[in-house]
Short mmCIF file of C-alpha atoms and ligand atoms in Angstrom, two decimals:
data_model
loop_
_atom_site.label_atom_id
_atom_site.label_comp_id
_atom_site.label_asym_id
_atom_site.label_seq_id
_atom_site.Cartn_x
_atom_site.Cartn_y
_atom_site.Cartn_z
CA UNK A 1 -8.66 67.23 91.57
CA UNK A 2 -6.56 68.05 88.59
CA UNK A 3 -8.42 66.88 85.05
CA UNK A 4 -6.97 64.65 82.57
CA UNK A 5 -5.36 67.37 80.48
CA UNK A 6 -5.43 70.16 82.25
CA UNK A 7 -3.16 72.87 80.75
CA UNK A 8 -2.58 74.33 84.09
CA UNK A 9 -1.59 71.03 85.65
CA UNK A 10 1.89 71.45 87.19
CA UNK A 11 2.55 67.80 86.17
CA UNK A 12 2.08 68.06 82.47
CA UNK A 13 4.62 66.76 81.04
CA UNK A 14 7.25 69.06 79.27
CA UNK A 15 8.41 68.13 76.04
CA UNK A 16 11.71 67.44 75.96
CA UNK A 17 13.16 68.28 72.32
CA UNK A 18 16.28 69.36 71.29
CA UNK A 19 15.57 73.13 71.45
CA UNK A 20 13.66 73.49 74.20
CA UNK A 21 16.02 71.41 76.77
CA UNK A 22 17.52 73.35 79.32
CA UNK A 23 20.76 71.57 80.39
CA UNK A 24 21.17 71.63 84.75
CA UNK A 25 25.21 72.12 85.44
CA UNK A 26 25.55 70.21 88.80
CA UNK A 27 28.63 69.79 91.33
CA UNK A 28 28.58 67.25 94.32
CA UNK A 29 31.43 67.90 97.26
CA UNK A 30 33.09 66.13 99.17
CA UNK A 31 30.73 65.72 101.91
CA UNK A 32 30.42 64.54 105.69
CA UNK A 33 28.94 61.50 106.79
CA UNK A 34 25.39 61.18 105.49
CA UNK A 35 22.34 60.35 108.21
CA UNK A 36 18.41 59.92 108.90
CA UNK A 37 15.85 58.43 107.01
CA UNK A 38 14.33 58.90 103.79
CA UNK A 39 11.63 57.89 101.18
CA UNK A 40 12.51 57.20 97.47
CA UNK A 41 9.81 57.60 95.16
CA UNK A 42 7.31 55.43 93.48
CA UNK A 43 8.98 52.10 91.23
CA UNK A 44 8.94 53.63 87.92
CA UNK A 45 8.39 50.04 86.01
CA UNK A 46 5.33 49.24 88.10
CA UNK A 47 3.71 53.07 88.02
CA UNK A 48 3.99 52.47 84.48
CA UNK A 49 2.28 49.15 83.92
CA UNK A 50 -0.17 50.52 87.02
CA UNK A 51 -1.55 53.25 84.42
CA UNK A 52 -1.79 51.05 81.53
CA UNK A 53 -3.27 48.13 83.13
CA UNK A 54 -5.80 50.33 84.89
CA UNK A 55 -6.64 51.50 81.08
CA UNK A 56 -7.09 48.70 80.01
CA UNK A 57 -9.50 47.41 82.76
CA UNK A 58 -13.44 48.43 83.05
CA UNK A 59 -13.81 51.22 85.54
CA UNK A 60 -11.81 52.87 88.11
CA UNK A 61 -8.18 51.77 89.15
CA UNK A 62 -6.87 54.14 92.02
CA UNK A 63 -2.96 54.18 92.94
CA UNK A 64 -1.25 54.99 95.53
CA UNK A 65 2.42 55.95 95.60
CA UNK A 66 2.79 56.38 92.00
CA UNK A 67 5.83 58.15 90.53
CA UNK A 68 4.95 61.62 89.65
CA UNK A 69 8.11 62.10 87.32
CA UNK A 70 8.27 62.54 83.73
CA UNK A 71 8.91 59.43 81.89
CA UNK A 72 5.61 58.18 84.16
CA UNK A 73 3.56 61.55 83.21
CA UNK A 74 4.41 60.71 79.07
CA UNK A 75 2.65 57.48 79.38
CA UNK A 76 -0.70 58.83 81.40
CA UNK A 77 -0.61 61.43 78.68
CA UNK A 78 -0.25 59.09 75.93
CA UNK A 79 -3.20 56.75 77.42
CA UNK A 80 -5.32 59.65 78.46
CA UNK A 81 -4.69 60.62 74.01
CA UNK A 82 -6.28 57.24 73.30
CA UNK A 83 -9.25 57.52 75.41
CA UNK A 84 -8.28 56.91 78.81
CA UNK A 85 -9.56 59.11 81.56
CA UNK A 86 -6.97 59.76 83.94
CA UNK A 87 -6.72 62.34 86.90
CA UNK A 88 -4.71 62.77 90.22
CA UNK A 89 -6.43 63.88 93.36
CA UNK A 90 -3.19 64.07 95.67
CA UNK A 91 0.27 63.57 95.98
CA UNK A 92 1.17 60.20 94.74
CA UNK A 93 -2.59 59.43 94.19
CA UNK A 94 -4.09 58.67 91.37
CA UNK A 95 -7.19 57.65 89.47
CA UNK A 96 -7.32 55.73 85.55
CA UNK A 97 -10.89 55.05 84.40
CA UNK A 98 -10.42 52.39 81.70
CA UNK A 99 -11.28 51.57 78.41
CA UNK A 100 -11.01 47.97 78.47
CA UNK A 101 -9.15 45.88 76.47
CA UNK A 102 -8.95 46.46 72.93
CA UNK A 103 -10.77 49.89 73.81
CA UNK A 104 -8.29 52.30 72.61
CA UNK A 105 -9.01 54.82 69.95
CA UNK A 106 -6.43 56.32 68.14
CA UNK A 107 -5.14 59.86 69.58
CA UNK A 108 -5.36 62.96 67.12
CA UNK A 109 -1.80 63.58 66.98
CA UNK A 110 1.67 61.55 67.03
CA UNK A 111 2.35 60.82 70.65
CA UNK A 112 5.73 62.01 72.71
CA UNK A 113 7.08 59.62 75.02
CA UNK A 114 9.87 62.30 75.97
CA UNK A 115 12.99 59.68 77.54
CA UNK A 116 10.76 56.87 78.33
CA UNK A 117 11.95 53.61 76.69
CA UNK A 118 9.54 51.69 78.91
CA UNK A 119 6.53 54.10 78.42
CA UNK A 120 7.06 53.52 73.97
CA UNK A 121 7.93 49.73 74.39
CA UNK A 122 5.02 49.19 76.47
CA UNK A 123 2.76 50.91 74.56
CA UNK A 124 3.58 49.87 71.13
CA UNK A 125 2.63 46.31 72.52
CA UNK A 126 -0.83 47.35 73.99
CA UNK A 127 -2.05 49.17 70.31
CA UNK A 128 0.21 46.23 68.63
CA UNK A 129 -3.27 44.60 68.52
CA UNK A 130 -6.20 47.20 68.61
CA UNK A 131 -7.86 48.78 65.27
CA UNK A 132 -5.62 51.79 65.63
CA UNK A 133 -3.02 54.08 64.32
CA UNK A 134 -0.89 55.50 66.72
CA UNK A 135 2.69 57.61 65.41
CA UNK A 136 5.42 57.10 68.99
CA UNK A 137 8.33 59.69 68.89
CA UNK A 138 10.38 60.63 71.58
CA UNK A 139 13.46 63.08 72.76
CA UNK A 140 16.84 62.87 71.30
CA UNK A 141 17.65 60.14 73.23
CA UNK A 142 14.85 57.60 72.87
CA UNK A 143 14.90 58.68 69.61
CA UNK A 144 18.64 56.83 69.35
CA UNK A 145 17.58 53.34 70.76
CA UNK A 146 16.43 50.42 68.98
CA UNK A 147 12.62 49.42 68.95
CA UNK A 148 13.35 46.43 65.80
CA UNK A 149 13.55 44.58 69.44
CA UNK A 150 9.72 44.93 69.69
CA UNK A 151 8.60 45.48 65.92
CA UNK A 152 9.74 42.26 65.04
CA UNK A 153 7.15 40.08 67.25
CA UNK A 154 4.52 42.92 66.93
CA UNK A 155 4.56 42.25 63.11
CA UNK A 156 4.63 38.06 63.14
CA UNK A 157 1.29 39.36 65.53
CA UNK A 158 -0.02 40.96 62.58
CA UNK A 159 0.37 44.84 63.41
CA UNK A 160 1.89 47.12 60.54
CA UNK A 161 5.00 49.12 61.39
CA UNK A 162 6.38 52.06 59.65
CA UNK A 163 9.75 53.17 61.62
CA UNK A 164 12.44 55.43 60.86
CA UNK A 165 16.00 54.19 59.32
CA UNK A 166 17.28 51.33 61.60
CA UNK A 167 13.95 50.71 63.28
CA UNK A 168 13.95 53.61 65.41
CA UNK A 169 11.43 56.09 66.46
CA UNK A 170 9.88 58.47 64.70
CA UNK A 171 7.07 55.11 63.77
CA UNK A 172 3.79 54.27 63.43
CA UNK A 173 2.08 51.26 64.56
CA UNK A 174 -1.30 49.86 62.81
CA UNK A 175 -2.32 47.86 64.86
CA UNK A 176 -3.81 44.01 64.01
CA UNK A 177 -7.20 43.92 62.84
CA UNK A 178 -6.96 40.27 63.14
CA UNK A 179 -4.26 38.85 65.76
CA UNK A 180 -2.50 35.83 65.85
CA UNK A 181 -1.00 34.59 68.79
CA UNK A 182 2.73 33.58 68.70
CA UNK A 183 5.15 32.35 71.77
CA UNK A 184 8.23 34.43 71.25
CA UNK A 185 12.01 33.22 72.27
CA UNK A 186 13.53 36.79 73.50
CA UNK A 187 16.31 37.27 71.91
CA UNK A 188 17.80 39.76 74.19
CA UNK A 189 17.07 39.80 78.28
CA UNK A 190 14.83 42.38 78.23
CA UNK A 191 10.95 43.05 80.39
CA UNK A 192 10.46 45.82 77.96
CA UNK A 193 10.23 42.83 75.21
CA UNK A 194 8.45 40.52 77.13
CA UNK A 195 5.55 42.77 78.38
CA UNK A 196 5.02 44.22 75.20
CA UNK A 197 4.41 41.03 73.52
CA UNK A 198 1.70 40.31 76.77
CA UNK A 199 0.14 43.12 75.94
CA UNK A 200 -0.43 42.58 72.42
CA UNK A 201 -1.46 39.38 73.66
CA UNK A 202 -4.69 41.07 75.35
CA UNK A 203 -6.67 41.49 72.60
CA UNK A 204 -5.21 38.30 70.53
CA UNK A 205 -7.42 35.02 70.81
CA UNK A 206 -5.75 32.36 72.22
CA UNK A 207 -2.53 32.20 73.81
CA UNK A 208 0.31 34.65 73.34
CA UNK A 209 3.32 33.09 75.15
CA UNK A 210 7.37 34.71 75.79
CA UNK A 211 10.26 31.94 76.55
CA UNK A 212 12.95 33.87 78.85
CA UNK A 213 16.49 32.20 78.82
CA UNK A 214 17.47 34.90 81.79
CA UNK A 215 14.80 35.96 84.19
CA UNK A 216 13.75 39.55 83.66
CA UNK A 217 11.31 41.64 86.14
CA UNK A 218 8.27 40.03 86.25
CA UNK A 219 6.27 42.69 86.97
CA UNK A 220 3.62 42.53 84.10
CA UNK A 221 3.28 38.84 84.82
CA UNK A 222 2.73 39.58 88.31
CA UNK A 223 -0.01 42.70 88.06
CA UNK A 224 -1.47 41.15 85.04
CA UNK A 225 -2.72 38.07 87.05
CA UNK A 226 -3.90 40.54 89.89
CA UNK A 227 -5.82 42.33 86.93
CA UNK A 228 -6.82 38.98 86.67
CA UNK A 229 -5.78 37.74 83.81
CA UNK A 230 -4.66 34.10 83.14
CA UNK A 231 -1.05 34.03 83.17
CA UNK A 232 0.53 30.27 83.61
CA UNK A 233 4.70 30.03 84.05
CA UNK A 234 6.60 27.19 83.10
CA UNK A 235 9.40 25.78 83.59
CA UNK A 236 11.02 24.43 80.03
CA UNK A 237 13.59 21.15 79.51
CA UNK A 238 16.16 23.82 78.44
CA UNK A 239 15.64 25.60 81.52
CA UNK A 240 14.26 28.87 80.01
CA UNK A 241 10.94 30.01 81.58
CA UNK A 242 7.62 30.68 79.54
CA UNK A 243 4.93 33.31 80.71
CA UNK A 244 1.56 32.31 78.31
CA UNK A 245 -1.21 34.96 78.95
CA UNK A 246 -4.67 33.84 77.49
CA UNK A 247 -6.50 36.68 75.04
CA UNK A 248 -9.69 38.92 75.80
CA UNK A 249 -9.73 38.74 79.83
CA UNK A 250 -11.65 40.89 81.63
CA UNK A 251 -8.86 42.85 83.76
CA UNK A 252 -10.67 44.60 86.74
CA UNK A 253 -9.76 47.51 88.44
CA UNK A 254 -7.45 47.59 91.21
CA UNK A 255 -6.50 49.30 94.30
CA UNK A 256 -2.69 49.48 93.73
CA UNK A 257 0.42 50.59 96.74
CA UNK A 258 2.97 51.03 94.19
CA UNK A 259 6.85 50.62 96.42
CA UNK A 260 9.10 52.29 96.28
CA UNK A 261 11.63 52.06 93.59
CA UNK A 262 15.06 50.09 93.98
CA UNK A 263 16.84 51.46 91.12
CA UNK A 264 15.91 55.04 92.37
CA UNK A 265 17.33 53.83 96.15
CA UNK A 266 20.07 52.72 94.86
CA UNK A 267 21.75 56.20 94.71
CA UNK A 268 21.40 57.20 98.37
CA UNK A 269 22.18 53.24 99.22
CA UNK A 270 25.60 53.46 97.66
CA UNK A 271 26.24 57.36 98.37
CA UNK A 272 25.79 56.04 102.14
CA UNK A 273 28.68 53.34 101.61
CA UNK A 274 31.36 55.26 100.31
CA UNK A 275 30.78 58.27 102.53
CA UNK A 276 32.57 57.72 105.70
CA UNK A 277 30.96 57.47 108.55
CA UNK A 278 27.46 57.29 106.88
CA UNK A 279 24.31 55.52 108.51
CA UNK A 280 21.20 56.03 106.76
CA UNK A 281 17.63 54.25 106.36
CA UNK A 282 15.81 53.91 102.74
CA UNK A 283 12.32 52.92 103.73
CA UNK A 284 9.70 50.53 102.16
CA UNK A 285 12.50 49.47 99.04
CA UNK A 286 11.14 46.40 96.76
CA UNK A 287 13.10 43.97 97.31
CA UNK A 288 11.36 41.40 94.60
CA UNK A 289 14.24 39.25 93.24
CA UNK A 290 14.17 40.08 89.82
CA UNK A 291 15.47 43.62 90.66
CA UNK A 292 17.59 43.01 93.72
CA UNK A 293 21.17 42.49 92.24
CA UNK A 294 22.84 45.29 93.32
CA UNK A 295 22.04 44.63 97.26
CA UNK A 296 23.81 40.60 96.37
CA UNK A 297 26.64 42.32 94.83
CA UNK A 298 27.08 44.92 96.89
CA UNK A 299 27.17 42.56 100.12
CA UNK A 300 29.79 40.58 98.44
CA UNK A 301 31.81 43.32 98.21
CA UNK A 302 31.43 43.97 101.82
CA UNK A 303 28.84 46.50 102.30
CA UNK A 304 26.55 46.86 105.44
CA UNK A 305 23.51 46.40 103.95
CA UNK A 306 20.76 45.52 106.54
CA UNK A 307 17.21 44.57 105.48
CA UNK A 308 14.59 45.53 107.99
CA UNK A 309 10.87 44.70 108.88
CA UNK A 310 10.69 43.30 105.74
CA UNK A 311 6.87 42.64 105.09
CA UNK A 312 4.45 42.27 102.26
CA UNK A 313 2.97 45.66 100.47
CA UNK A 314 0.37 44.97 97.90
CA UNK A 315 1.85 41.68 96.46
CA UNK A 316 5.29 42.45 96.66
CA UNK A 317 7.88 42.08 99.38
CA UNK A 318 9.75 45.37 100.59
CA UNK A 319 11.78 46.13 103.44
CA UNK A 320 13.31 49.04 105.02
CA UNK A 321 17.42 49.24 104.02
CA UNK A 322 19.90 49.94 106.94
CA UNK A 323 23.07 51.28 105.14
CA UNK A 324 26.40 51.99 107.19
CA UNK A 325 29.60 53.37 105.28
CA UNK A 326 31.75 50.00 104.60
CA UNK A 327 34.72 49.11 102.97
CA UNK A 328 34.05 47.93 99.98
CA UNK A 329 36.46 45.11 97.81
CA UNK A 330 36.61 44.39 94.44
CA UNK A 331 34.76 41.03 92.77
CA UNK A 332 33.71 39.31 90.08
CA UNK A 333 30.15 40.45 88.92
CA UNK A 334 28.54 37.16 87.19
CA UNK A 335 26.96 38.38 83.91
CA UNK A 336 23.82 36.12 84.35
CA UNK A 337 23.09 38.45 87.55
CA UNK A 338 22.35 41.95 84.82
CA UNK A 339 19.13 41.26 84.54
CA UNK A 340 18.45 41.90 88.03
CA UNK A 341 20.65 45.44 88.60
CA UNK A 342 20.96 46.18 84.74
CA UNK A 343 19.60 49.76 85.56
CA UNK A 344 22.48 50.02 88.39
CA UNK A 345 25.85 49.50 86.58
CA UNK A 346 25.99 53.09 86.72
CA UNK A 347 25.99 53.21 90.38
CA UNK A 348 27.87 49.94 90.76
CA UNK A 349 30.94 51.43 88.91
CA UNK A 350 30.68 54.04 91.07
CA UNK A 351 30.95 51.89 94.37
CA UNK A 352 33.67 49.85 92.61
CA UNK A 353 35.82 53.16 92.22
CA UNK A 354 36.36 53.67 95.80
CA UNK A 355 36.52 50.02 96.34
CA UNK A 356 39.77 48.92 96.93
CA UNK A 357 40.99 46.02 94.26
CA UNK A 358 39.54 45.77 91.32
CA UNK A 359 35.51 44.62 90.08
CA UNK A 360 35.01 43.27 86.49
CA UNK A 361 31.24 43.22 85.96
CA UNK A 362 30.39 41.42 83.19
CA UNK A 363 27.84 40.93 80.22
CA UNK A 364 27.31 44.70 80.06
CA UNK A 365 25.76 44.61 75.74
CA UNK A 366 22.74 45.69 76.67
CA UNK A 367 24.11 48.70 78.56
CA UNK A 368 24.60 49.88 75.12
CA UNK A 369 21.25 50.40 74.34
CA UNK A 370 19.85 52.79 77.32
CA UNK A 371 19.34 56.25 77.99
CA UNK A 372 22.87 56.26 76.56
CA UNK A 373 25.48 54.03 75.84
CA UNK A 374 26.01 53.52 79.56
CA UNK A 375 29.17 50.90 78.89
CA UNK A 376 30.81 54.46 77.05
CA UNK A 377 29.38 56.70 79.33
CA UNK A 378 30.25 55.45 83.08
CA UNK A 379 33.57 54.60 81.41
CA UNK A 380 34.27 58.49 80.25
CA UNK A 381 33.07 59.69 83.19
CA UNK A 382 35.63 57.31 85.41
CA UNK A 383 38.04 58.93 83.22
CA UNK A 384 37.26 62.83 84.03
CA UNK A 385 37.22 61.60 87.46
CA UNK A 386 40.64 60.58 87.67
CA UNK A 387 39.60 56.85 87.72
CA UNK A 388 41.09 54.02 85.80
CA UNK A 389 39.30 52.20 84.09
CA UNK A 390 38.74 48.77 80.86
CA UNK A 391 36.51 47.88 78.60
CA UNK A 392 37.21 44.23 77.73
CA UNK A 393 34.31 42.60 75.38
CA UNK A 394 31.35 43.59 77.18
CA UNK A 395 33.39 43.71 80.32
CA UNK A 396 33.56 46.97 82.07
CA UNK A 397 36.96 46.43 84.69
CA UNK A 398 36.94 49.40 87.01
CA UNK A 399 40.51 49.92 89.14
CA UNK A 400 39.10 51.24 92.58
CA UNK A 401 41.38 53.23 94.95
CA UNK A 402 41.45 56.92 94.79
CA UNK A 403 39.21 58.99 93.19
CA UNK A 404 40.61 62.46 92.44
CA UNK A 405 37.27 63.98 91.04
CA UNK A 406 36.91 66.28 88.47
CA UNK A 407 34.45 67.77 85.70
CA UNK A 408 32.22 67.99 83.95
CA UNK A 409 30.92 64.16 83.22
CA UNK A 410 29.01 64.12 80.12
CA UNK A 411 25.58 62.53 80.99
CA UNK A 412 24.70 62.25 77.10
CA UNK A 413 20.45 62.68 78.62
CA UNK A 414 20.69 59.78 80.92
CA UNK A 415 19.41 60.21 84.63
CA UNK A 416 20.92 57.71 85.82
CA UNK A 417 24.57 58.69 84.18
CA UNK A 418 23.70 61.79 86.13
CA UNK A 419 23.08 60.95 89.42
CA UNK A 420 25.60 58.22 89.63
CA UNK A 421 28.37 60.33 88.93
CA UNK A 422 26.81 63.38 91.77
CA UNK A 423 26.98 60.14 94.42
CA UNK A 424 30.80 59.85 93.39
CA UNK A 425 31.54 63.51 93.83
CA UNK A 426 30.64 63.11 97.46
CA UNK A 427 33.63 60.57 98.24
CA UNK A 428 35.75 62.18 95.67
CA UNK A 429 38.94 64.53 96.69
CA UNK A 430 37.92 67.79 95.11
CA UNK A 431 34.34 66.78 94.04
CA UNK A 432 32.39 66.15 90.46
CA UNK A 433 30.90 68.03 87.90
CA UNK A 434 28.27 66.97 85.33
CA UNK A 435 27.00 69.01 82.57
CA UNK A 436 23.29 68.43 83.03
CA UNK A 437 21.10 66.48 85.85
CA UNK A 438 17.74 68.21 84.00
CA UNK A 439 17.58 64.59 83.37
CA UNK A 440 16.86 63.04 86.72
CA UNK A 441 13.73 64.67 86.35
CA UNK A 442 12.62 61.76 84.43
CA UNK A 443 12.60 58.99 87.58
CA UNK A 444 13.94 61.14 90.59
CA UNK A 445 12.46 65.14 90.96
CA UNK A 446 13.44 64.99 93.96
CA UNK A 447 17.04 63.75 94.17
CA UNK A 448 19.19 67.33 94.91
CA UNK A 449 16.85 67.78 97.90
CA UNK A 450 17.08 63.94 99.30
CA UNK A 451 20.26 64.07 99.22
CA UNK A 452 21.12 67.28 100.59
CA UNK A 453 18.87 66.33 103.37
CA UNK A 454 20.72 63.63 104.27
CA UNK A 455 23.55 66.14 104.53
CA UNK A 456 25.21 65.64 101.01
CA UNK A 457 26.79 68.78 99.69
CA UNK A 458 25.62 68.64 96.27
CA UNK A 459 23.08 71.37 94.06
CA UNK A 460 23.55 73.92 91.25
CA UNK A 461 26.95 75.40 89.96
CA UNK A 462 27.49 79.67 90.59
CA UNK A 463 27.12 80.89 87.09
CA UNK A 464 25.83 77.97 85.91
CA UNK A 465 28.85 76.50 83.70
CA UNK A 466 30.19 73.00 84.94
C1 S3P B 1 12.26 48.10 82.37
C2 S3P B 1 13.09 47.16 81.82
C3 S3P B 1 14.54 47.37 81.60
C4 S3P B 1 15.06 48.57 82.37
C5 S3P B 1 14.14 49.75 82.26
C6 S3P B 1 12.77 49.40 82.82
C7 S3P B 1 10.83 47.77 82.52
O1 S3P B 1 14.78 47.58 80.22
O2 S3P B 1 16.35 48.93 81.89
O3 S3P B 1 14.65 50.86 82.97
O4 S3P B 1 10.12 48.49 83.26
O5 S3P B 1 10.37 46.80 81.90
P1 S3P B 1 15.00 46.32 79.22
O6 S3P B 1 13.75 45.54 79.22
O7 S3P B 1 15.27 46.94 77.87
O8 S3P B 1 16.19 45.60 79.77
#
């Protein structure tokens, strides 16, 4: 069993700061057709609401399946600073011995939530409303993106915030010594809002309730209630949804099968379709409809997409994916559908290059305000590639046809930047270069080797330079 803390643990977390990152040069190939069967790792929004649930219950929480990557290693560090206890005894298994709620102390020193937007968000919430000080900073990217989202309900809660210029992170949250409940209207579409307000709402009397215009993941709502709290839904006259969570419940441990992670399948789903001849199996993929926009879309446009022995896996519904190269044609994305696929635009764009036609996906703001500016970033790297692309509003219009390839894509920190682009490479003519996949790291370690074991030519550049 590796202790909580452990200096010798292979899976403490690196910090990521300007100085110390090591950009990854990377080149996928044009490559043959891609076959067999693989596992994607652990869903990286539930393995991180797994670990801070299970900290926030009275004794011991074990998971299985969690995401041993680094965005999910910042938060189990960051909970284990506050008091936490928590330790891994195998592969994917893991064990959190809680504090309860409102059981936090404040850690010693400012914590680092490296690239994890979810992991700060999150966490900011859960202290939002505990007697504690707690400083959040994070890597050059996370360090970019707006948290004002989240301090502005965490301070009509009561909790003092000190942030850096334009309500990013370096801050510090104090949290409530007295809470007030409040029911929030989200002002964006966004489950990193939403849950953080729910989590203040734990150690807040009374209720604490969100109203949704746009259905986001519902994951918090879900595990909270099998924590067993008391979460009700409703159903408003305007037609927006409200999640009210009632203060000071008594969350129990849990024996938790995380799935595995849709927005992480989503690469090897869509580097299947566009590589001819392709026929390959993603098994045990969530398939819970908040997060299952890209499969919709991506059968509109024609892909063979078949879900099999779909079943039920500790309260959510996942199924094995069937994917067969297809010929893919240009639509319409509906912008009411991003909050189901918002993490796969990326990939999407990529599918839509060597669609034939052309796919507008729209409602893309909120792309702005990821890793990276995704909406800037897949259209850049469309444009090394040799594909043409337009930005209309928040439209992103991508022209699909040929795609000459080229190099290197500028992943500006962003995983996902990184590892759509590598999926393009392998239908491209001459293949695609990125300038650093030390990112993927953060949701996929094991992407390079997935992929070339599904017979993808794809890994490190000779000499290192892309
Ligand atoms: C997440 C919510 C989404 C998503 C992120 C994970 C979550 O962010 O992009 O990768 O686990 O709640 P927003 O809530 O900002 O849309």
């Amino acid at each position: 069993m590796i202790g909580h803390g452990d200096p010798s643990s292979p899976l403490k977390f690196r910090r990521r700061t300007l100085n110390s990152h090591q950009p990854q040069p990377l080149i996928a190939r044009p490559s043959g057709p891609l076959t067999g069967s693989v596992s994607v790792p652990g869903d990286k929004s539930i393995s991180h609401r797994a670990l801070i649930f299970g900290a926030s219950a009275v004794g011991e929480t074990t998971i299985d399946g969690l995401l041993e990557a680094e965005d999910v290693l910042a938060t189990a560090n960051a909970l284990r600073a506050m008091g936490a206890v928590i330790d891994r005894d195998a592969e994917g298994t893991w064990h959190v011995y809680g504090c309860g709620v409102g059981g936090l102390h404040s850690p010693a020193e400012p914590l680092d939530l490296g690239n994890s937007g979810t992991g700060v968000r999150l966490l900011m919430g859960l202290v939002a409303s505990q007697p504690v000080t707690v400083t959040f900073t994070g890597d050059a990217s996370l360090t970019k993106r707006p948290m004002g989202r989240v301090l502005t309900p965490l301070r009509r809660m009561g909790a003092g915030c000190e942030a850096s210029e334009g309500d990013r992170l370096p801050l510090t949250v104090h949290g409530a010594r007295d809470p007030v409940p409040i029911v929030y209207t989200l002002p964006v579409a966004s489950a990193q809002v939403k849950s953080a307000i729910l989590l203040a709402g734990l150690n807040t009397p009374g209720r604490t309730g969100v109203v949704e215009a746009k259905p986001t993941r519902d994951h918090t709502e879900r595990m909270l209630a099998g924590f067993g709290a008391e979460v009700t839904l409703s159903d408003r006259e305007d037609g927006a949804k409200q999640i009210s969570l009632t203060g000071y419940p008594e969350l129990k441990p849990q024996v938790l099968r995380v799935p595995a992670d849709p927005s992480s399948a989503a690469f090897p789903l869509v580097a299947a379709l566009i590589t001819e001849g392709s026929d390959v199996t993603i098994d045990n993929v969530m398939i819970n409809p908040t997060r299952n926009g890209l499969i919709t879309t991506l059968k509109e446009m024609g892909a063979n997409i078949e879900l099999e022995h779909t079943r039920d896996v500790g309260g959510e519904t996942v199924a094995d994916l069937r994917v067969c190269a297809s010929r893919l044609q240009g639509i319409v994305v509906p912008p009411e559908r991003a909050p189901s696929m918002i993490d796969e635009y990326p990939v999407l764009a990529v599918a839509a290059a060597t669609a034939s036609g052309t796919t507008r996906m729209r409602g893309l703001e909120e792309l702005r305000v990821k890793e990276s500016d995704r909406l800037a970033a897949v259209a850049a790297g469309l444009e090394t590639c040799g594909v043409s692309w337009q930005i209309e509003g928040e439209d992103l219009i991508v022209h699909g046809g040929r795609v000459p390839g080229g190099g290197p894509v500028e992943t500006h920190l962003d995983h996902r930047i990184a590892m759509a682009f590598l999926v393009l490479g392998l239908a491209s003519e001459r293949g695609v270069s990125i300038d650093d996949g030390a990112m993927i790291a953060t949701s996929f370690p094991r992407f390079a080797d997935l992929m070339t074991g599904l017979g993808a030519d794809l890994g490190s550049i000779p000499g290192g330079a892309a």
